[in-house]
Structures are given as structure tokens and as C-alpha cells.
């Protein structure tokens, strides 16, 4: 393709991504206003799984990108894309399960692990984080009880949160969940309310840094913001449908 066609194509892609990001930000703002909340209290985390570093960079350097976070599900993708994005100021979170043999690789690229769902993983992170560094962590709770989902049960969440709160090198910043896999927004929202209740109890219990609620994705971010989400994690609404990985 001639160079000007390539440039025009790239500009077209950038425009589409910019429009979609603005649309997500408008959804968050409208949901926050409807709930009597300050839209600035809800961060948008870009869920970038399967997308390449160049596309991610395009979004993270848009004029509207200030305040965005990035989330990856797999350490393999963190490692693969990390070097090409390392110059950007965007904080990166791990939002998928972490095996102990990948902890060091994850620690190289993230400031927060949102997916801590066992005392064993919390202990291992605490042991590896290293002197002079504090890693933010969130406890992932499976509010829907769906067996395909990672996370501790709502009943076990406070015990794990209290344990994390005792560990050196870790700062518990809140709780994370993935909403129920249903079109019924009443059910989805009830799950988010469960997470908020656990968070309120944790904070009242003295876990004063654990104020965050990472919940809500493309299909259910309004319900999450209505229930107090401080981070919504959005992939499809910005990047479009993910390529199917084989
Ligand atoms: C993929 C993913 C998201 C974003 O999902 P979309 O429906 O594409 O917005 C959010 N959170 C987690 C943990 C994910 O894996």
C-alpha cells in the first residue's frame, strides 16, 4: 500500500478507538451522575487481552487517555507487550489468575494484582515483592458462584482480606469481581451489591485502605457504577470483539 494509504488507515483506526473510548467514558459519567457520584471517582481500566501493543499504545496515547489503567489476564501477555509499552505512564494491573512460578515475571510489569484469591498466593507475593516496594493487591471474590469463575466465596472474602492486611509488602486496595453471566441486570447488580457490602465491612473492620471496588465490564458497567465501582474493566467496548484464540 502507498504510504498515504497506510497513514489514512491508521488515522481511521485511531478515530474509531477514540470514539469508542469517549463513548465508554460517557457511559461511566452518565452512570455516576445517575447514582449521585463523581465520575472522577471511577477509573476506566482497559482490558487488553489478545490485543497487540501497537493498538494498546494507540488508545493509551489518545488525548482522552488520561487516568486510564491497563489490565492483562495472562503473565505471558504482560511479558510479551511490556517492553513496547514501558515508556507509558499507565499503571498496569493483573486481572487474571497467577501461578506461583510466574510471580516474578508478573511483579516486573504490574503495580497491582487484582486477582488474589488464596492465602497461599498472597503469602507468595508478600515473600517475593522485595524490600522497599509495596504491591497493591485486591481480593477477587466470586459473587455469582459460577464454577467457571476464579475468586473466593463471599463467605471467605473477609478472612482472606484480613490475612492480606497483615502481610508485609502488600497494600490491600479493595475487592474485585466479575459479574454474573446473565442478561438479567437485577441479578448482576445484586452480585455487585454483595461485593460492596463485603468492602464496607472490611473498611469498618479496620482495613482502611481497602476502599476500592473493581467491577463492571462492557455489558454491565452501569450496574457496577450504581453499586459503587471505583474501577470498571472494559475491553470490547473500546477494542471491538476479541479475535478468537485457538
Ligand atoms: C476481558 C475481561 C474484562 C473486559 O471484558 P469486556 O466484556 O471485553 O469489556 C474485564 N475483566 C476481566 C477479568 C476480563 O478478563
Coordinates of N, CA and C and ligand atoms in Angstrom, one line a residue:
X1 N 0.8 -1.2 0.0 CA 0.0 0.0 0.0 C 0.9 1.2 0.0
X2 N 0.5 2.3 -0.8 CA 1.3 3.5 -0.7 C 1.2 4.1 0.7
X3 N 2.2 4.9 1.0 CA 2.4 5.4 2.4 C 1.2 6.2 2.8
X4 N 0.6 7.0 1.9 CA -0.5 7.9 2.4 C -1.7 7.0 2.7
X5 N -1.9 5.9 2.0 CA -3.0 5.0 2.4 C -2.8 4.4 3.7
X6 N -1.6 4.0 4.0 CA -1.3 3.4 5.3 C -1.6 4.4 6.4
X7 N -1.1 5.7 6.2 CA -1.4 6.7 7.2 C -2.9 7.0 7.4
X8 N -3.6 7.0 6.3 CA -5.0 7.2 6.4 C -5.7 6.1 7.1
X9 N -5.3 4.9 6.8 CA -5.8 3.7 7.5 C -5.6 3.8 9.0
X10 N -4.3 4.1 9.4 CA -4.0 4.3 10.8 C -4.9 5.4 11.5
X11 N -5.0 6.5 10.8 CA -5.8 7.6 11.3 C -7.3 7.1 11.5
X12 N -7.8 6.3 10.6 CA -9.1 5.8 10.7 C -9.3 4.9 11.9
X13 N -8.3 4.0 12.1 CA -8.3 3.1 13.3 C -8.3 4.0 14.6
X14 N -7.4 5.0 14.6 CA -7.3 5.8 15.8 C -8.6 6.5 16.0
X15 N -9.2 7.0 15.0 CA -10.5 7.8 15.2 C -11.6 6.8 15.8
X16 N -11.6 5.6 15.3 CA -12.6 4.7 15.8 C -12.4 4.4 17.3
X17 N -11.1 4.1 17.6 CA -10.8 3.8 19.0 C -11.1 5.1 19.9
X18 N -10.8 6.3 19.4 CA -11.1 7.5 20.2 C -12.6 7.6 20.4
X19 N -13.4 7.4 19.4 CA -14.8 7.5 19.6 C -15.3 6.5 20.6
X20 N -14.8 5.2 20.5 CA -15.3 4.2 21.4 C -14.9 4.5 22.8
X21 N -13.7 5.0 23.0 CA -13.2 5.3 24.4 C -14.1 6.5 24.9
X22 N -14.4 7.5 24.1 CA -15.2 8.6 24.5 C -16.6 8.1 24.9
X23 N -17.1 7.1 24.1 CA -18.4 6.6 24.4 C -18.4 5.8 25.8
X24 N -17.4 5.1 26.1 CA -17.3 4.4 27.4 C -17.2 5.4 28.5
X25 N -16.4 6.5 28.3 CA -16.3 7.5 29.3 C -17.6 8.2 29.6
X26 N -18.4 8.4 28.5 CA -19.7 9.0 28.6 C -20.6 8.1 29.4
X27 N -20.6 6.8 29.1 CA -21.4 5.8 29.8 C -21.1 5.9 31.3
X28 N -19.8 5.9 31.6 CA -19.4 5.9 33.1 C -19.9 7.2 33.7
X29 N -19.7 8.3 33.0 CA -20.1 9.6 33.6 C -21.6 9.6 33.8
X30 N -22.4 9.1 32.8 CA -23.9 9.1 33.0 C -24.3 8.2 34.1
X31 N -23.6 7.1 34.3 CA -24.0 6.2 35.3 C -23.6 6.8 36.7
X32 N -22.5 7.4 36.8 CA -22.1 8.1 38.0 C -23.0 9.2 38.4
X33 N -23.4 10.0 37.4 CA -24.3 11.1 37.7 C -25.7 10.6 38.2
X34 N -26.1 9.5 37.5 CA -27.4 8.9 37.9 C -27.4 8.4 39.4
X35 N -26.2 8.0 39.8 CA -26.0 7.5 41.2 C -25.6 8.5 42.2
X36 N -25.5 9.8 41.7 CA -25.1 10.9 42.6 C -23.6 10.8 42.9
X37 N -22.8 10.2 42.0 CA -21.4 10.0 42.3 C -20.6 10.9 41.4
X38 N -19.4 11.2 41.8 CA -18.4 12.0 41.0 C -17.8 11.1 39.9
X39 N -18.0 11.4 38.6 CA -17.4 10.5 37.6 C -15.9 10.3 37.8
X40 N -15.2 11.3 38.4 CA -13.8 11.2 38.6 C -13.4 10.1 39.6
X41 N -14.4 9.6 40.3 CA -14.1 8.5 41.3 C -14.2 7.1 40.7
X42 N -14.4 7.1 39.4 CA -14.5 5.8 38.7 C -13.4 5.8 37.6
X43 N -12.4 4.9 37.8 CA -11.3 4.8 36.8 C -11.8 3.8 35.7
X44 N -11.3 4.0 34.5 CA -11.6 3.0 33.4 C -10.3 2.2 33.2
X45 N -10.3 0.9 33.4 CA -9.2 0.0 33.2 C -9.5 -0.6 31.8
X46 N -8.5 -0.5 30.9 CA -8.6 -1.1 29.6 C -8.2 -2.6 29.7
X47 N -9.1 -3.5 29.5 CA -8.8 -4.9 29.5 C -8.2 -5.3 28.1
X48 N -6.9 -5.5 28.1 CA -6.2 -5.5 26.8 C -5.8 -6.9 26.3
X49 N -6.4 -7.9 26.9 CA -6.1 -9.3 26.5 C -6.3 -9.5 25.0
X50 N -5.4 -10.2 24.4 CA -5.4 -10.5 22.9 C -5.0 -9.4 22.0
X51 N -5.0 -8.1 22.5 CA -4.7 -7.0 21.6 C -3.2 -6.7 21.6
X52 N -2.7 -6.3 20.4 CA -1.3 -6.1 20.4 C -0.8 -4.8 20.9
X53 N 0.5 -4.7 21.2 CA 1.0 -3.5 21.9 C 0.7 -2.2 21.1
X54 N 0.8 -2.3 19.7 CA 0.6 -1.1 18.9 C -0.8 -0.5 19.1
X55 N -1.8 -1.4 19.1 CA -3.2 -1.0 19.3 C -3.4 -0.4 20.7
X56 N -2.8 -1.1 21.7 CA -3.0 -0.6 23.0 C -2.3 0.8 23.2
X57 N -1.2 0.9 22.6 CA -0.5 2.2 22.6 C -1.3 3.3 22.0
X58 N -2.0 3.0 20.9 CA -2.8 4.0 20.2 C -3.9 4.5 21.2
X59 N -4.5 3.6 21.9 CA -5.5 4.0 22.9 C -4.9 4.8 24.0
X60 N -3.8 4.3 24.6 CA -3.2 4.9 25.8 C -2.6 6.3 25.5
X61 N -2.4 6.6 24.2 CA -1.8 7.9 23.9 C -2.9 8.9 23.3
X62 N -4.1 8.5 23.3 CA -5.2 9.4 22.8 C -5.3 10.6 23.8
X63 N -5.8 11.7 23.3 CA -6.0 12.9 24.1 C -6.9 12.5 25.3
X64 N -7.8 11.6 25.2 CA -8.8 11.3 26.3 C -8.3 10.2 27.2
X65 N -7.0 9.8 27.1 CA -6.5 8.6 27.8 C -6.0 8.9 29.2
X66 N -6.0 10.2 29.6 CA -5.5 10.5 31.0 C -6.3 9.7 32.0
X67 N -5.7 9.1 33.0 CA -6.3 8.4 34.0 C -6.7 6.9 33.7
X68 N -6.5 6.5 32.5 CA -6.8 5.1 32.2 C -5.8 4.2 32.9
X69 N -6.3 3.0 33.2 CA -5.4 1.9 33.7 C -5.4 0.9 32.6
X70 N -4.5 -0.1 32.7 CA -4.4 -1.2 31.8 C -4.5 -2.5 32.6
X71 N -5.2 -3.5 32.1 CA -5.3 -4.8 32.7 C -5.0 -5.9 31.8
X72 N -4.1 -6.8 32.2 CA -3.9 -8.0 31.4 C -4.3 -9.2 32.2
X73 N -4.7 -10.3 31.6 CA -5.2 -11.5 32.3 C -4.0 -12.5 32.4
X74 N -3.1 -12.5 31.5 CA -2.1 -13.5 31.5 C -0.7 -12.9 31.6
X75 N 0.1 -13.6 32.4 CA 1.5 -13.1 32.6 C 2.3 -13.1 31.2
X76 N 2.0 -14.2 30.4 CA 2.6 -14.3 29.1 C 2.4 -13.0 28.3
X77 N 1.2 -12.5 28.3 CA 0.9 -11.2 27.6 C 1.5 -10.0 28.2
X78 N 1.6 -10.0 29.5 CA 2.3 -8.9 30.2 C 3.8 -8.8 29.8
X79 N 4.4 -10.0 29.7 CA 5.8 -10.1 29.4 C 6.0 -9.8 27.9
X80 N 5.1 -10.3 27.1 CA 5.3 -10.1 25.6 C 5.1 -8.6 25.2
X81 N 4.1 -7.9 25.9 CA 3.9 -6.5 25.5 C 4.5 -5.5 26.3
X82 N 5.0 -5.9 27.5 CA 5.6 -5.0 28.5 C 6.7 -4.0 27.9
X83 N 7.7 -4.6 27.3 CA 8.8 -3.7 26.8 C 8.3 -2.6 25.8
X84 N 7.3 -2.9 25.0 CA 6.8 -2.0 24.0 C 5.9 -0.9 24.6
X85 N 5.5 -1.1 25.8 CA 4.6 -0.1 26.5 C 5.3 0.5 27.7
X86 N 6.5 0.1 28.0 CA 7.2 0.5 29.2 C 7.4 2.0 29.4
X87 N 7.4 2.8 28.3 CA 7.6 4.2 28.4 C 6.4 5.0 28.7
X88 N 5.2 4.3 28.7 CA 4.0 5.0 29.0 C 3.8 5.1 30.5
X89 N 3.1 6.1 31.0 CA 2.9 6.3 32.4 C 1.8 5.4 33.0
X90 N 1.0 4.7 32.1 CA -0.2 3.9 32.5 C 0.2 2.8 33.5
X91 N -0.5 2.8 34.6 CA -0.4 1.7 35.6 C -1.0 0.4 35.0
X92 N -0.4 -0.7 35.2 CA -0.9 -2.0 34.7 C -1.3 -2.9 35.9
X93 N -2.4 -3.5 35.8 CA -2.9 -4.4 36.8 C -3.0 -5.8 36.2
X94 N -2.7 -6.8 37.0 CA -3.0 -8.2 36.6 C -4.5 -8.5 37.0
X95 N -5.3 -9.0 36.1 CA -6.7 -9.2 36.4 C -7.1 -10.7 36.1
X96 N -6.1 -11.5 36.0 CA -6.3 -13.0 35.8 C -5.5 -13.8 36.8
X97 N -5.8 -15.1 36.9 CA -5.2 -15.9 37.9 C -3.6 -15.9 37.7
X98 N -2.9 -16.1 38.8 CA -1.5 -16.0 38.8 C -0.9 -17.3 39.4
X99 N -0.1 -18.0 38.7 CA 0.6 -19.2 39.2 C 1.8 -18.8 39.9
X100 N 2.2 -19.5 41.0 CA 3.4 -19.1 41.7 C 4.7 -19.0 40.9
X101 N 4.8 -19.9 39.9 CA 6.0 -19.9 39.1 C 6.1 -18.7 38.2
X102 N 5.0 -17.9 38.1 CA 5.1 -16.7 37.3 C 5.1 -15.4 38.1
X103 N 5.2 -15.5 39.4 CA 5.1 -14.3 40.2 C 6.2 -13.3 39.9
X104 N 7.4 -13.7 39.7 CA 8.5 -12.8 39.5 C 8.3 -12.0 38.1
X105 N 7.8 -12.7 37.1 CA 7.6 -12.1 35.8 C 6.4 -11.1 36.0
X106 N 5.4 -11.4 36.7 CA 4.3 -10.5 36.9 C 4.7 -9.2 37.7
X107 N 5.5 -9.5 38.7 CA 6.0 -8.3 39.5 C 6.8 -7.3 38.7
X108 N 7.4 -7.8 37.7 CA 8.2 -6.9 36.8 C 7.3 -5.9 36.1
X109 N 6.0 -6.2 35.9 CA 5.2 -5.4 35.0 C 4.0 -4.8 35.6
X110 N 3.6 -5.2 36.8 CA 2.3 -4.7 37.3 C 2.5 -3.9 38.7
X111 N 1.6 -3.0 38.9 CA 1.6 -2.3 40.2 C 0.5 -2.8 41.1
X112 N -0.4 -3.6 40.5 CA -1.5 -4.2 41.3 C -1.9 -5.5 40.8
X113 N -2.1 -6.5 41.7 CA -2.6 -7.8 41.3 C -4.1 -7.8 41.9
X114 N -5.1 -7.7 41.0 CA -6.5 -7.6 41.4 C -7.1 -9.0 41.7
X115 N -6.3 -10.1 41.3 CA -6.9 -11.4 41.3 C -6.4 -12.3 42.4
X116 N -6.2 -11.8 43.6 CA -5.7 -12.6 44.7 C -6.9 -13.3 45.3
X117 N -6.8 -14.7 45.2 CA -8.0 -15.5 45.7 C -7.6 -16.6 46.6
X118 N -6.3 -16.5 47.1 CA -5.9 -17.5 48.1 C -4.8 -16.9 49.0
X119 N -4.8 -17.4 50.3 CA -3.8 -17.0 51.2 C -2.4 -17.4 50.7
X120 N -2.4 -18.5 50.0 CA -1.1 -19.0 49.5 C -0.5 -18.1 48.5
X121 N -1.3 -17.6 47.6 CA -0.8 -16.6 46.6 C -0.4 -15.3 47.3
X122 N -1.3 -14.9 48.2 CA -0.9 -13.6 49.0 C 0.4 -13.8 49.7
X123 N 0.6 -14.9 50.4 CA 1.9 -15.1 51.1 C 3.1 -15.1 50.1
X124 N 2.9 -15.8 48.9 CA 4.0 -15.8 48.0 C 4.3 -14.5 47.4
X125 N 3.3 -13.7 47.1 CA 3.5 -12.3 46.7 C 4.2 -11.5 47.7
X126 N 3.8 -11.6 48.9 CA 4.4 -10.9 50.0 C 5.9 -11.2 50.1
X127 N 6.2 -12.5 50.0 CA 7.6 -13.0 50.1 C 8.5 -12.5 49.0
X128 N 7.9 -12.3 47.8 CA 8.7 -12.0 46.6 C 8.7 -10.6 46.2
X129 N 7.9 -9.7 46.9 CA 7.8 -8.4 46.4 C 9.1 -7.6 46.5
X130 N 9.8 -8.0 47.5 CA 11.2 -7.3 47.7 C 11.1 -6.1 48.5
X131 N 12.3 -5.8 49.1 CA 12.4 -4.7 50.1 C 12.2 -3.3 49.4
X132 N 11.6 -2.4 50.1 CA 11.4 -1.1 49.5 C 10.3 -0.9 48.5
X133 N 9.5 -2.0 48.3 CA 8.4 -1.9 47.4 C 7.1 -2.3 48.0
X134 N 6.0 -1.7 47.7 CA 4.7 -2.1 48.1 C 3.9 -2.5 46.9
X135 N 3.3 -3.6 46.9 CA 2.4 -4.1 45.8 C 1.0 -3.9 46.2
X136 N 0.2 -3.2 45.4 CA -1.2 -3.1 45.6 C -1.9 -4.5 45.2
X137 N -2.8 -4.9 46.1 CA -3.5 -6.2 45.8 C -5.0 -6.0 46.1
X138 N -5.8 -6.7 45.3 CA -7.2 -6.8 45.6 C -7.6 -8.2 45.8
X139 N -8.6 -8.5 46.6 CA -9.1 -9.8 46.8 C -10.2 -10.1 45.7
X140 N -10.0 -11.1 44.9 CA -11.1 -11.4 43.9 C -12.1 -12.3 44.6
X141 N -13.4 -11.9 44.5 CA -14.5 -12.6 45.1 C -15.4 -13.1 43.9
X142 N -15.8 -14.4 44.1 CA -16.7 -14.9 43.1 C -18.2 -14.7 43.6
X143 N -18.8 -13.6 43.3 CA -20.1 -13.3 43.8 C -21.2 -14.1 43.2
X144 N -21.0 -14.6 42.0 CA -22.1 -15.3 41.3 C -22.1 -16.8 41.7
X145 N -21.0 -17.3 42.2 CA -20.9 -18.7 42.5 C -20.7 -19.6 41.3
X146 N -20.6 -19.0 40.1 CA -20.4 -19.8 38.9 C -19.1 -20.5 39.0
X147 N -19.1 -21.8 38.7 CA -17.9 -22.6 38.9 C -16.8 -22.3 37.9
X148 N -17.1 -21.6 36.8 CA -16.0 -21.3 35.8 C -15.3 -20.1 36.3
X149 N -15.7 -19.4 37.4 CA -15.1 -18.1 37.8 C -14.1 -18.3 38.9
X150 N -13.0 -17.6 38.8 CA -12.0 -17.5 39.8 C -12.5 -16.7 41.0
X151 N -11.9 -16.9 42.2 CA -12.3 -16.0 43.3 C -12.7 -16.7 44.5
X152 N -12.5 -16.1 45.7 CA -13.0 -16.7 46.9 C -14.5 -16.5 47.0
X153 N -15.2 -17.4 47.8 CA -16.6 -17.2 48.1 C -16.8 -15.9 48.9
X154 N -18.0 -15.3 48.8 CA -18.3 -14.2 49.6 C -18.0 -14.5 51.1
X155 N -18.3 -15.7 51.6 CA -18.2 -16.1 53.0 C -16.7 -16.1 53.4
X156 N -15.8 -16.4 52.4 CA -14.4 -16.4 52.8 C -13.6 -15.1 52.5
X157 N -14.3 -14.2 51.9 CA -13.6 -13.0 51.4 C -13.0 -12.1 52.6
X158 N -13.7 -12.0 53.7 CA -13.2 -11.1 54.8 C -12.0 -11.8 55.4
X159 N -12.1 -13.1 55.6 CA -10.9 -13.8 56.2 C -9.7 -13.6 55.4
X160 N -9.8 -13.7 54.0 CA -8.6 -13.5 53.2 C -8.2 -12.0 53.2
X161 N -9.2 -11.1 53.2 CA -8.8 -9.7 53.2 C -8.0 -9.4 54.5
X162 N -8.5 -9.9 55.6 CA -7.8 -9.7 56.9 C -6.4 -10.2 56.8
X163 N -6.2 -11.4 56.3 CA -4.9 -12.0 56.2 C -4.0 -11.2 55.3
X164 N -4.5 -10.7 54.1 CA -3.7 -9.9 53.3 C -3.3 -8.6 54.0
X165 N -4.2 -8.1 54.8 CA -3.9 -6.9 55.6 C -2.7 -7.0 56.5
X166 N -2.4 -8.3 56.9 CA -1.3 -8.5 57.8 C 0.1 -8.7 57.1
X167 N 0.1 -8.8 55.8 CA 1.3 -9.2 55.1 C 2.2 -8.0 54.7
X168 N 3.5 -8.1 55.0 CA 4.4 -7.0 54.6 C 4.5 -6.9 53.1
X169 N 4.7 -5.7 52.6 CA 4.9 -5.6 51.2 C 3.7 -5.5 50.4
X170 N 2.5 -5.8 51.0 CA 1.3 -5.7 50.2 C 0.4 -4.6 50.8
X171 N -0.3 -3.9 50.0 CA -1.3 -3.0 50.4 C -2.7 -3.4 49.8
X172 N -3.6 -3.8 50.7 CA -4.9 -4.2 50.2 C -5.7 -2.9 49.8
X173 N -6.0 -2.8 48.5 CA -6.7 -1.6 48.0 C -8.2 -1.9 47.7
X174 N -8.6 -3.1 47.9 CA -10.1 -3.3 47.7 C -10.4 -4.7 47.2
X175 N -11.5 -4.8 46.6 CA -12.0 -6.1 46.2 C -12.4 -6.1 44.7
X176 N -12.3 -7.2 44.0 CA -12.6 -7.3 42.6 C -13.5 -8.4 42.4
X177 N -14.4 -8.3 41.4 CA -15.3 -9.4 40.9 C -15.6 -9.3 39.5
X178 N -16.0 -10.4 38.9 CA -16.6 -10.5 37.6 C -18.1 -10.7 37.8
X179 N -18.9 -9.9 37.1 CA -20.4 -10.0 37.3 C -20.9 -11.3 36.8
X180 N -22.1 -11.7 37.3 CA -22.8 -12.9 36.8 C -23.0 -12.9 35.3
X181 N -22.9 -14.1 34.8 CA -23.0 -14.2 33.3 C -24.5 -14.4 32.9
X182 N -25.2 -13.3 33.0 CA -26.6 -13.3 32.6 C -27.0 -11.9 32.1
X183 N -28.1 -11.9 31.3 CA -28.6 -10.6 30.8 C -29.4 -9.9 31.8
X184 N -29.8 -10.6 32.9 CA -30.6 -10.0 33.9 C -29.8 -9.1 34.8
X185 N -30.0 -7.8 34.5 CA -29.2 -6.8 35.3 C -29.5 -6.7 36.8
X186 N -30.7 -7.2 37.1 CA -31.0 -7.2 38.6 C -30.1 -8.2 39.3
X187 N -29.9 -9.4 38.7 CA -29.0 -10.4 39.2 C -27.6 -9.9 39.3
X188 N -27.2 -9.3 38.2 CA -25.8 -8.8 38.1 C -25.5 -7.8 39.2
X189 N -26.5 -6.9 39.3 CA -26.3 -5.8 40.2 C -26.3 -6.3 41.7
X190 N -27.1 -7.3 42.0 CA -27.2 -7.9 43.3 C -25.8 -8.4 43.7
X191 N -25.1 -9.0 42.7 CA -23.7 -9.5 42.9 C -22.8 -8.4 43.3
X192 N -22.9 -7.3 42.5 CA -22.0 -6.1 42.8 C -22.4 -5.5 44.2
X193 N -23.6 -5.6 44.6 CA -24.0 -5.1 45.9 C -23.4 -5.9 47.0
X194 N -23.3 -7.2 46.7 CA -22.6 -8.2 47.7 C -21.2 -7.7 47.9
X195 N -20.5 -7.4 46.8 CA -19.1 -7.0 46.9 C -19.0 -5.7 47.7
X196 N -19.9 -4.8 47.4 CA -19.8 -3.5 48.2 C -20.0 -3.7 49.7
X197 N -20.9 -4.6 50.0 CA -21.2 -4.9 51.4 C -20.0 -5.5 52.1
X198 N -19.3 -6.4 51.4 CA -18.1 -7.0 52.0 C -17.0 -5.9 52.2
X199 N -16.9 -5.0 51.2 CA -15.9 -3.9 51.2 C -16.3 -3.0 52.4
X200 N -17.5 -2.7 52.6 CA -17.9 -1.8 53.7 C -17.5 -2.5 55.1
X201 N -17.8 -3.8 55.2 CA -17.4 -4.5 56.4 C -15.9 -4.5 56.6
X202 N -15.2 -4.7 55.6 CA -13.7 -4.7 55.7 C -13.2 -3.4 56.1
X203 N -13.7 -2.3 55.5 CA -13.2 -1.0 55.9 C -13.6 -0.7 57.4
X204 N -14.8 -1.0 57.7 CA -15.3 -0.8 59.1 C -14.5 -1.6 60.1
X205 N -14.0 -2.7 59.7 CA -13.1 -3.7 60.5 C -11.7 -3.1 60.7
X206 N -11.4 -2.1 60.0 CA -10.0 -1.5 60.2 C -9.1 -1.7 59.0
X207 N -9.6 -2.3 57.9 CA -8.8 -2.4 56.7 C -9.1 -1.1 55.9
X208 N -8.5 -0.1 56.4 CA -8.9 1.3 55.9 C -8.5 1.6 54.5
X209 N -7.5 0.9 54.0 CA -7.1 1.1 52.6 C -7.9 0.4 51.6
X210 N -8.8 -0.5 52.0 CA -9.4 -1.4 51.1 C -10.7 -0.8 50.6
X211 N -10.7 0.4 50.1 CA -11.9 1.1 49.7 C -12.3 0.8 48.2
X212 N -11.4 0.2 47.5 CA -11.7 0.1 46.0 C -12.6 -1.1 45.7
X213 N -13.4 -0.9 44.6 CA -14.2 -1.9 44.1 C -14.0 -2.0 42.6
X214 N -13.3 -3.1 42.1 CA -13.1 -3.3 40.7 C -14.2 -4.2 40.2
X215 N -15.2 -3.6 39.5 CA -16.3 -4.4 39.0 C -17.0 -3.7 37.9
X216 N -17.5 -4.5 37.0 CA -18.2 -3.9 35.8 C -17.3 -4.1 34.6
X217 N -17.9 -4.5 33.5 CA -17.2 -4.7 32.2 C -18.1 -4.0 31.1
X218 N -17.9 -4.3 29.8 CA -18.6 -3.7 28.8 C -20.1 -3.9 28.9
X219 N -20.6 -5.1 29.3 CA -22.0 -5.4 29.3 C -22.7 -4.9 30.6
X220 N -22.0 -4.6 31.7 CA -22.6 -4.4 33.0 C -22.0 -3.2 33.8
X221 N -21.3 -2.3 33.1 CA -20.6 -1.3 33.9 C -21.6 -0.3 34.6
X222 N -22.8 -0.1 34.0 CA -23.8 0.8 34.6 C -24.2 0.3 36.0
X223 N -24.5 -1.0 36.1 CA -24.9 -1.6 37.3 C -23.8 -1.5 38.3
X224 N -22.5 -1.7 37.9 CA -21.4 -1.7 38.8 C -21.2 -0.3 39.3
X225 N -21.3 0.7 38.4 CA -21.1 2.1 38.9 C -22.2 2.5 39.9
X226 N -23.4 2.0 39.6 CA -24.5 2.3 40.5 C -24.3 1.7 41.9
X227 N -23.5 0.6 42.0 CA -23.2 -0.1 43.3 C -21.8 0.4 43.8
X228 N -21.2 1.3 43.2 CA -20.0 1.9 43.8 C -18.7 1.5 43.2
X229 N -18.7 1.0 42.0 CA -17.4 0.6 41.4 C -16.4 1.8 41.4
X230 N -15.2 1.6 41.7 CA -14.1 2.6 41.6 C -13.3 2.3 40.4
X231 N -13.3 1.1 39.9 CA -12.6 0.7 38.6 C -13.6 -0.1 37.8
X232 N -13.8 0.3 36.6 CA -14.6 -0.6 35.6 C -13.6 -1.1 34.6
X233 N -13.7 -2.4 34.2 CA -12.7 -3.0 33.4 C -13.3 -3.3 32.0
X234 N -12.8 -2.6 31.0 CA -13.5 -2.6 29.7 C -12.6 -3.0 28.6
X235 N -13.0 -4.0 27.8 CA -12.3 -4.4 26.7 C -13.1 -4.2 25.4
X236 N -14.1 -5.0 25.2 CA -14.9 -5.0 23.9 C -15.4 -3.6 23.5
X237 N -15.9 -2.8 24.5 CA -16.5 -1.5 24.1 C -15.5 -0.6 23.5
X238 N -14.2 -0.8 23.8 CA -13.1 0.1 23.2 C -12.5 -0.6 22.0
X239 N -12.1 -1.8 22.1 CA -11.3 -2.5 21.1 C -12.1 -3.2 20.1
X240 N -13.4 -3.4 20.3 CA -14.2 -4.2 19.5 C -14.1 -5.7 19.9
X241 N -14.8 -6.6 19.2 CA -14.7 -8.0 19.5 C -13.3 -8.6 19.5
X242 N -13.0 -9.4 20.5 CA -11.7 -10.0 20.5 C -11.5 -11.1 19.4
X243 N -10.4 -11.2 18.8 CA -10.1 -12.3 17.9 C -10.2 -13.6 18.8
X244 N -10.8 -14.7 18.2 CA -10.9 -15.9 18.9 C -9.5 -16.5 19.0
X245 N -9.0 -16.9 20.1 CA -7.7 -17.5 20.2 C -7.8 -19.0 20.3
X246 N -7.0 -19.7 19.5 CA -7.2 -21.1 19.3 C -6.5 -22.0 20.3
Ligands
LIG1 C1 -11.9 -9.5 29.4 C2 -12.1 -9.0 30.8 C3 -12.8 -7.8 31.0 C4 -13.4 -6.9 29.9 O1 -14.4 -7.6 29.3 P1 -15.3 -6.9 28.1 O2 -16.5 -7.7 28.2 O3 -14.5 -7.2 26.9 O4 -15.4 -5.5 28.4 C5 -12.9 -7.4 32.4 N1 -12.4 -8.1 33.4 C6 -11.7 -9.3 33.2 C7 -11.2 -10.0 34.3 C8 -11.6 -9.8 31.9 O5 -11.0 -10.9 31.7

